PDB file of C-alpha atoms in Angstrom:
ATOM      1  CA  UNK A   1      95.362 109.845 101.733  1.00 77.00           C
ATOM      2  CA  UNK A   2      95.765 108.655  98.177  1.00 84.00           C
ATOM      3  CA  UNK A   3      94.959 105.043  97.315  1.00 91.00           C
ATOM      4  CA  UNK A   4      96.123 103.525  94.037  1.00 95.00           C
ATOM      5  CA  UNK A   5      94.689 100.229  92.848  1.00 96.00           C
ATOM      6  CA  UNK A   6      96.409  98.318  90.043  1.00 97.00           C
ATOM      7  CA  UNK A   7      95.156  95.395  87.945  1.00 97.00           C
ATOM      8  CA  UNK A   8      95.926  92.736  87.023  1.00 97.00           C
ATOM      9  CA  UNK A   9      98.557  91.490  89.452  1.00 95.00           C
ATOM     10  CA  UNK A  10      99.879  89.093  86.805  1.00 97.00           C
ATOM     11  CA  UNK A  11      99.603  89.336  83.031  1.00 98.00           C
ATOM     12  CA  UNK A  12     100.835  86.675  80.668  1.00 97.00           C
ATOM     13  CA  UNK A  13     100.915  87.355  76.903  1.00 97.00           C
ATOM     14  CA  UNK A  14     102.465  85.935  73.777  1.00 97.00           C
ATOM     15  CA  UNK A  15     105.241  87.828  72.050  1.00 97.00           C
ATOM     16  CA  UNK A  16     103.738  90.330  69.636  1.00 97.00           C
ATOM     17  CA  UNK A  17     100.480  90.722  71.553  1.00 97.00           C
ATOM     18  CA  UNK A  18      99.432  93.897  73.326  1.00 97.00           C
ATOM     19  CA  UNK A  19      99.376  94.288  77.103  1.00 98.00           C
ATOM     20  CA  UNK A  20      97.205  96.663  79.106  1.00 98.00           C
ATOM     21  CA  UNK A  21      97.641  97.480  82.793  1.00 98.00           C
ATOM     22  CA  UNK A  22      95.037  99.577  84.576  1.00 98.00           C
ATOM     23  CA  UNK A  23      95.192 101.769  87.665  1.00 98.00           C
ATOM     24  CA  UNK A  24      92.646 103.791  89.575  1.00 97.00           C
ATOM     25  CA  UNK A  25      93.308 106.516  92.103  1.00 96.00           C
ATOM     26  CA  UNK A  26      91.191 108.075  94.798  1.00 94.00           C
ATOM     27  CA  UNK A  27      92.506 111.614  95.290  1.00 91.00           C
ATOM     28  CA  UNK A  28      91.099 114.032  92.722  1.00 91.00           C
ATOM     29  CA  UNK A  29      93.993 116.392  93.541  1.00 90.00           C
ATOM     30  CA  UNK A  30      96.507 113.957  92.015  1.00 91.00           C
ATOM     31  CA  UNK A  31      97.953 115.401  88.854  1.00 90.00           C
ATOM     32  CA  UNK A  32     101.132 113.461  88.027  1.00 90.00           C
ATOM     33  CA  UNK A  33     101.099 109.792  87.041  1.00 94.00           C
ATOM     34  CA  UNK A  34     104.399 108.009  86.359  1.00 93.00           C
ATOM     35  CA  UNK A  35     104.847 104.391  85.317  1.00 96.00           C
ATOM     36  CA  UNK A  36     107.876 102.371  86.388  1.00 95.00           C
ATOM     37  CA  UNK A  37     109.379  99.118  85.129  1.00 96.00           C
ATOM     38  CA  UNK A  38     111.258  97.001  87.640  1.00 93.00           C
ATOM     39  CA  UNK A  39     113.435  94.170  86.409  1.00 93.00           C
ATOM     40  CA  UNK A  40     114.641  91.459  88.753  1.00 89.00           C
ATOM     41  CA  UNK A  41     117.320  92.772  91.112  1.00 85.00           C
ATOM     42  CA  UNK A  42     117.003  96.338  89.839  1.00 88.00           C
ATOM     43  CA  UNK A  43     115.350  99.514  91.003  1.00 90.00           C
ATOM     44  CA  UNK A  44     112.205 100.928  89.382  1.00 92.00           C
ATOM     45  CA  UNK A  45     112.941 102.733  86.137  1.00 92.00           C
ATOM     46  CA  UNK A  46     110.632 105.438  84.830  1.00 91.00           C
ATOM     47  CA  UNK A  47     109.282 104.463  81.419  1.00 95.00           C
ATOM     48  CA  UNK A  48     106.593 107.055  80.815  1.00 95.00           C
ATOM     49  CA  UNK A  49     104.603 109.646  82.741  1.00 92.00           C
ATOM     50  CA  UNK A  50     101.521 111.752  82.173  1.00 92.00           C
ATOM     51  CA  UNK A  51     100.153 114.891  83.765  1.00 88.00           C
ATOM     52  CA  UNK A  52      96.551 115.728  84.402  1.00 83.00           C
ATOM     53  CA  UNK A  53      96.334 118.304  81.627  1.00 81.00           C
ATOM     54  CA  UNK A  54      96.982 115.577  79.028  1.00 80.00           C
ATOM     55  CA  UNK A  55      94.709 112.679  78.086  1.00 89.00           C
ATOM     56  CA  UNK A  56      97.172 110.478  76.261  1.00 93.00           C
ATOM     57  CA  UNK A  57     100.907 110.195  75.732  1.00 93.00           C
ATOM     58  CA  UNK A  58     102.830 107.825  73.499  1.00 95.00           C
ATOM     59  CA  UNK A  59     106.477 106.816  73.262  1.00 93.00           C
ATOM     60  CA  UNK A  60     107.158 104.213  70.577  1.00 95.00           C
ATOM     61  CA  UNK A  61     105.482 100.970  71.741  1.00 97.00           C
ATOM     62  CA  UNK A  62     104.320 102.413  75.048  1.00 97.00           C
ATOM     63  CA  UNK A  63     101.315 104.637  75.614  1.00 97.00           C
ATOM     64  CA  UNK A  64      99.491 105.904  78.671  1.00 97.00           C
ATOM     65  CA  UNK A  65      95.938 107.190  78.851  1.00 96.00           C
ATOM     66  CA  UNK A  66      94.338 109.209  81.621  1.00 96.00           C
ATOM     67  CA  UNK A  67      90.664 109.683  82.409  1.00 94.00           C
ATOM     68  CA  UNK A  68      90.453 112.345  85.112  1.00 92.00           C
ATOM     69  CA  UNK A  69      86.709 112.130  85.460  1.00 93.00           C
ATOM     70  CA  UNK A  70      86.794 108.422  86.180  1.00 94.00           C
ATOM     71  CA  UNK A  71      90.123 108.698  88.021  1.00 95.00           C
ATOM     72  CA  UNK A  72      91.825 105.941  86.120  1.00 94.00           C
ATOM     73  CA  UNK A  73      94.880 105.630  83.923  1.00 97.00           C
ATOM     74  CA  UNK A  74      96.272 102.800  81.851  1.00 97.00           C
ATOM     75  CA  UNK A  75      99.539 101.617  80.354  1.00 98.00           C
ATOM     76  CA  UNK A  76      99.447 100.078  76.895  1.00 98.00           C
ATOM     77  CA  UNK A  77     102.365  98.124  75.459  1.00 98.00           C
ATOM     78  CA  UNK A  78     102.066  97.046  71.832  1.00 97.00           C
ATOM     79  CA  UNK A  79     104.083  94.390  69.997  1.00 97.00           C
ATOM     80  CA  UNK A  80     105.364  92.970  73.260  1.00 97.00           C
ATOM     81  CA  UNK A  81     108.825  91.406  73.377  1.00 97.00           C
ATOM     82  CA  UNK A  82     110.359  88.990  75.922  1.00 96.00           C
ATOM     83  CA  UNK A  83     112.499  91.826  77.273  1.00 96.00           C
ATOM     84  CA  UNK A  84     109.309  93.622  78.283  1.00 97.00           C
ATOM     85  CA  UNK A  85     108.908  90.970  80.988  1.00 97.00           C
ATOM     86  CA  UNK A  86     109.166  92.755  84.347  1.00 97.00           C
ATOM     87  CA  UNK A  87     107.049  94.172  87.160  1.00 95.00           C
ATOM     88  CA  UNK A  88     105.287  97.402  86.227  1.00 97.00           C
ATOM     89  CA  UNK A  89     104.169  99.928  88.827  1.00 96.00           C
ATOM     90  CA  UNK A  90     101.821 102.838  88.395  1.00 97.00           C
ATOM     91  CA  UNK A  91     101.941 105.792  90.785  1.00 94.00           C
ATOM     92  CA  UNK A  92     100.060 108.992  91.506  1.00 93.00           C
ATOM     93  CA  UNK A  93     101.222 112.249  93.074  1.00 89.00           C
ATOM     94  CA  UNK A  94      99.012 115.077  94.187  1.00 83.00           C
ATOM     95  CA  UNK A  95      99.711 118.681  93.371  1.00 76.00           C
ATOM     96  CA  UNK A  96     102.163 120.211  95.808  1.00 75.00           C
ATOM     97  CA  UNK A  97     103.454 116.916  97.182  1.00 77.00           C
ATOM     98  CA  UNK A  98     106.649 114.947  96.708  1.00 71.00           C
ATOM     99  CA  UNK A  99     104.936 111.766  97.789  1.00 79.00           C
ATOM    100  CA  UNK A 100     104.005 109.343  95.009  1.00 85.00           C
ATOM    101  CA  UNK A 101     101.628 106.558  95.981  1.00 91.00           C
ATOM    102  CA  UNK A 102     102.431 103.344  94.147  1.00 93.00           C
ATOM    103  CA  UNK A 103     100.158 100.580  92.990  1.00 95.00           C
ATOM    104  CA  UNK A 104     100.934  97.004  94.007  1.00 93.00           C
ATOM    105  CA  UNK A 105     102.542  96.163  90.697  1.00 95.00           C
ATOM    106  CA  UNK A 106     101.788  93.945  87.702  1.00 96.00           C
ATOM    107  CA  UNK A 107     104.085  91.091  86.806  1.00 96.00           C
ATOM    108  CA  UNK A 108     104.138  91.003  82.994  1.00 98.00           C
ATOM    109  CA  UNK A 109     105.358  87.801  81.382  1.00 97.00           C
ATOM    110  CA  UNK A 110     105.914  87.789  77.631  1.00 97.00           C
ATOM    111  CA  UNK A 111     106.275  84.301  76.209  1.00 96.00           C
ATOM    112  CA  UNK A 112     108.492  83.961  73.107  1.00 92.00           C
TER     113      UNK A 112
ATOM    114  CA  UNK B   1     123.790 107.784  81.163  1.00 70.00           C
ATOM    115  CA  UNK B   2     124.220 109.065  84.739  1.00 70.00           C
ATOM    116  CA  UNK B   3     122.776 106.803  87.390  1.00 91.00           C
ATOM    117  CA  UNK B   4     122.050 106.626  91.093  1.00 95.00           C
ATOM    118  CA  UNK B   5     124.368 104.225  92.907  1.00 96.00           C
ATOM    119  CA  UNK B   6     123.698 102.559  96.228  1.00 96.00           C
ATOM    120  CA  UNK B   7     125.968 100.694  98.617  1.00 95.00           C
ATOM    121  CA  UNK B   8     126.042  98.076  99.920  1.00 95.00           C
ATOM    122  CA  UNK B   9     123.869  95.927  97.688  1.00 94.00           C
ATOM    123  CA  UNK B  10     123.101  93.661 100.658  1.00 96.00           C
ATOM    124  CA  UNK B  11     123.374  94.461 104.363  1.00 96.00           C
ATOM    125  CA  UNK B  12     122.875  91.878 107.098  1.00 97.00           C
ATOM    126  CA  UNK B  13     122.508  93.227 110.621  1.00 95.00           C
ATOM    127  CA  UNK B  14     121.560  91.939 114.044  1.00 96.00           C
ATOM    128  CA  UNK B  15     118.297  93.220 115.474  1.00 96.00           C
ATOM    129  CA  UNK B  16     118.865  96.298 117.618  1.00 96.00           C
ATOM    130  CA  UNK B  17     121.899  97.470 115.709  1.00 97.00           C
ATOM    131  CA  UNK B  18     122.170 100.657 113.702  1.00 97.00           C
ATOM    132  CA  UNK B  19     122.665 100.632 109.924  1.00 97.00           C
ATOM    133  CA  UNK B  20     123.616 103.313 107.444  1.00 96.00           C
ATOM    134  CA  UNK B  21     122.592 102.922 103.828  1.00 97.00           C
ATOM    135  CA  UNK B  22     124.491 104.998 101.324  1.00 97.00           C
ATOM    136  CA  UNK B  23     123.530 106.589  98.040  1.00 97.00           C
ATOM    137  CA  UNK B  24     125.263 108.716  95.450  1.00 96.00           C
ATOM    138  CA  UNK B  25     122.573 110.617  93.533  1.00 95.00           C
ATOM    139  CA  UNK B  26     122.997 111.872  89.990  1.00 93.00           C
ATOM    140  CA  UNK B  27     125.490 114.710  90.224  1.00 89.00           C
ATOM    141  CA  UNK B  28     123.396 117.670  89.078  1.00 87.00           C
ATOM    142  CA  UNK B  29     120.227 116.594  90.871  1.00 91.00           C
ATOM    143  CA  UNK B  30     118.960 118.600  93.803  1.00 89.00           C
ATOM    144  CA  UNK B  31     116.143 116.485  95.219  1.00 92.00           C
ATOM    145  CA  UNK B  32     116.735 113.177  96.962  1.00 94.00           C
ATOM    146  CA  UNK B  33     114.416 110.459  98.171  1.00 95.00           C
ATOM    147  CA  UNK B  34     114.341 107.186 100.071  1.00 97.00           C
ATOM    148  CA  UNK B  35     111.797 104.435  99.473  1.00 96.00           C
ATOM    149  CA  UNK B  36     111.202 101.026 101.001  1.00 96.00           C
ATOM    150  CA  UNK B  37     109.887  97.864  99.367  1.00 93.00           C
ATOM    151  CA  UNK B  38     109.055  94.917 101.588  1.00 93.00           C
ATOM    152  CA  UNK B  39     109.356  91.641  99.679  1.00 88.00           C
ATOM    153  CA  UNK B  40     106.439  91.199  97.307  1.00 83.00           C
ATOM    154  CA  UNK B  41     104.780  94.467  98.258  1.00 86.00           C
ATOM    155  CA  UNK B  42     104.472  97.929  96.784  1.00 87.00           C
ATOM    156  CA  UNK B  43     107.143 100.602  96.857  1.00 91.00           C
ATOM    157  CA  UNK B  44     106.569 102.968  99.801  1.00 93.00           C
ATOM    158  CA  UNK B  45     107.795 106.539 100.073  1.00 92.00           C
ATOM    159  CA  UNK B  46     109.876 107.339 103.161  1.00 96.00           C
ATOM    160  CA  UNK B  47     111.312 110.835 102.800  1.00 95.00           C
ATOM    161  CA  UNK B  48     112.294 113.595 100.419  1.00 93.00           C
ATOM    162  CA  UNK B  49     115.255 115.933 100.965  1.00 93.00           C
ATOM    163  CA  UNK B  50     116.128 119.264  99.418  1.00 91.00           C
ATOM    164  CA  UNK B  51     118.488 122.078 100.332  1.00 89.00           C
ATOM    165  CA  UNK B  52     119.845 120.128 103.301  1.00 90.00           C
ATOM    166  CA  UNK B  53     116.531 119.548 104.949  1.00 93.00           C
ATOM    167  CA  UNK B  54     113.599 117.167 104.839  1.00 94.00           C
ATOM    168  CA  UNK B  55     110.867 118.413 102.472  1.00 91.00           C
ATOM    169  CA  UNK B  56     108.306 115.763 103.205  1.00 90.00           C
ATOM    170  CA  UNK B  57     108.129 112.452 105.040  1.00 92.00           C
ATOM    171  CA  UNK B  58     105.664 109.621 105.359  1.00 91.00           C
ATOM    172  CA  UNK B  59     104.217 108.016 108.479  1.00 91.00           C
ATOM    173  CA  UNK B  60     106.801 105.247 108.172  1.00 93.00           C
ATOM    174  CA  UNK B  61     109.660 107.722 108.641  1.00 95.00           C
ATOM    175  CA  UNK B  62     109.556 108.026 112.418  1.00 94.00           C
ATOM    176  CA  UNK B  63     112.259 108.822 114.976  1.00 94.00           C
ATOM    177  CA  UNK B  64     114.014 105.563 114.159  1.00 96.00           C
ATOM    178  CA  UNK B  65     115.053 107.001 110.809  1.00 97.00           C
ATOM    179  CA  UNK B  66     117.251 109.924 109.824  1.00 97.00           C
ATOM    180  CA  UNK B  67     118.790 111.207 106.604  1.00 97.00           C
ATOM    181  CA  UNK B  68     121.890 113.204 105.952  1.00 94.00           C
ATOM    182  CA  UNK B  69     123.898 114.651 103.114  1.00 91.00           C
ATOM    183  CA  UNK B  70     127.318 114.575 104.750  1.00 85.00           C
ATOM    184  CA  UNK B  71     129.181 115.940 101.736  1.00 86.00           C
ATOM    185  CA  UNK B  72     128.524 117.081  98.183  1.00 78.00           C
ATOM    186  CA  UNK B  73     127.934 113.632  96.762  1.00 86.00           C
ATOM    187  CA  UNK B  74     126.534 111.199  99.336  1.00 93.00           C
ATOM    188  CA  UNK B  75     123.021 110.881 100.736  1.00 96.00           C
ATOM    189  CA  UNK B  76     122.530 108.491 103.637  1.00 97.00           C
ATOM    190  CA  UNK B  77     119.674 106.803 105.459  1.00 97.00           C
ATOM    191  CA  UNK B  78     120.333 105.804 109.057  1.00 97.00           C
ATOM    192  CA  UNK B  79     118.103 103.290 110.816  1.00 97.00           C
ATOM    193  CA  UNK B  80     118.564 103.026 114.575  1.00 96.00           C
ATOM    194  CA  UNK B  81     117.607 100.067 116.776  1.00 96.00           C
ATOM    195  CA  UNK B  82     116.689  97.913 113.812  1.00 96.00           C
ATOM    196  CA  UNK B  83     113.718  95.563 114.045  1.00 96.00           C
ATOM    197  CA  UNK B  84     112.879  92.422 112.124  1.00 96.00           C
ATOM    198  CA  UNK B  85     110.187  94.288 110.213  1.00 95.00           C
ATOM    199  CA  UNK B  86     112.789  96.723 108.861  1.00 96.00           C
ATOM    200  CA  UNK B  87     113.939  93.950 106.531  1.00 97.00           C
ATOM    201  CA  UNK B  88     113.238  95.230 103.012  1.00 97.00           C
ATOM    202  CA  UNK B  89     114.759  96.681  99.871  1.00 96.00           C
ATOM    203  CA  UNK B  90     115.637 100.328 100.335  1.00 97.00           C
ATOM    204  CA  UNK B  91     115.792 102.469  97.210  1.00 96.00           C
ATOM    205  CA  UNK B  92     117.354 105.862  96.845  1.00 97.00           C
ATOM    206  CA  UNK B  93     116.168 108.196  94.084  1.00 95.00           C
ATOM    207  CA  UNK B  94     117.003 111.651  92.848  1.00 93.00           C
ATOM    208  CA  UNK B  95     115.456 114.212  90.537  1.00 90.00           C
ATOM    209  CA  UNK B  96     116.611 117.391  88.884  1.00 85.00           C
ATOM    210  CA  UNK B  97     113.447 119.259  89.752  1.00 76.00           C
ATOM    211  CA  UNK B  98     111.116 118.952  92.691  1.00 67.00           C
ATOM    212  CA  UNK B  99     107.434 118.428  92.568  1.00 68.00           C
ATOM    213  CA  UNK B 100     106.041 116.230  89.821  1.00 69.00           C
ATOM    214  CA  UNK B 101     109.415 115.579  88.249  1.00 77.00           C
ATOM    215  CA  UNK B 102     110.773 112.211  87.077  1.00 83.00           C
ATOM    216  CA  UNK B 103     112.694 110.413  89.777  1.00 88.00           C
ATOM    217  CA  UNK B 104     115.657 108.187  88.949  1.00 91.00           C
ATOM    218  CA  UNK B 105     116.105 105.156  91.199  1.00 93.00           C
ATOM    219  CA  UNK B 106     119.167 103.213  92.264  1.00 95.00           C
ATOM    220  CA  UNK B 107     119.190  99.419  92.302  1.00 94.00           C
ATOM    221  CA  UNK B 108     118.585  99.306  96.038  1.00 95.00           C
ATOM    222  CA  UNK B 109     120.111  97.867  99.200  1.00 97.00           C
ATOM    223  CA  UNK B 110     118.632  94.655 100.515  1.00 96.00           C
ATOM    224  CA  UNK B 111     118.528  94.978 104.309  1.00 97.00           C
ATOM    225  CA  UNK B 112     118.178  91.745 106.256  1.00 97.00           C
ATOM    226  CA  UNK B 113     117.652  91.962 110.008  1.00 96.00           C
ATOM    227  CA  UNK B 114     118.410  88.789 111.944  1.00 95.00           C
TER     228      UNK B 114
END
């Protein structure tokens, strides 16, 4: 089955800095890659997603890149703010499946 | 903005008892999901549900578990003969489309088995 590895497990940055979270996946048939933000006591909230026919997608301060050949994808957050502090999960779904496989999560801490 | 709602927020149950976790998906969504997150671990898929039947399920979703859409708005997860290791956060999600479509999550039910 699919295996998604996510790094780092914890990321601490100063307000205004950029943050990068990286994920790798094992199943070359995966073609949908969502990113979720989970705040304390809340459920995961989709913040951005990318499909395998696209190499990069951007939404304001958030961007995701995908390298299908290397089977890795990354989340980039620019100009970080304290409210960006949360746990971020990457996930991968293979074509024809409802089952997303999640990474273990990255706890992002943005210091004011 | 429409949201997925889950009740109760916290459920405490004696080992061996049955529990029912409830979810109200977003009203015009057609696909429904349950996930589990053991404390400090990754989110794990349990089951997907469409057109009143299970579309896909994971290895975790064995005979101890069942899902039901008893009416036009609720989506439930039943866990029979609960075990200590069933203690976790259980998240419901829904999506308007099926495969490879954004899923919207509720805030979860914390299940504690004593």
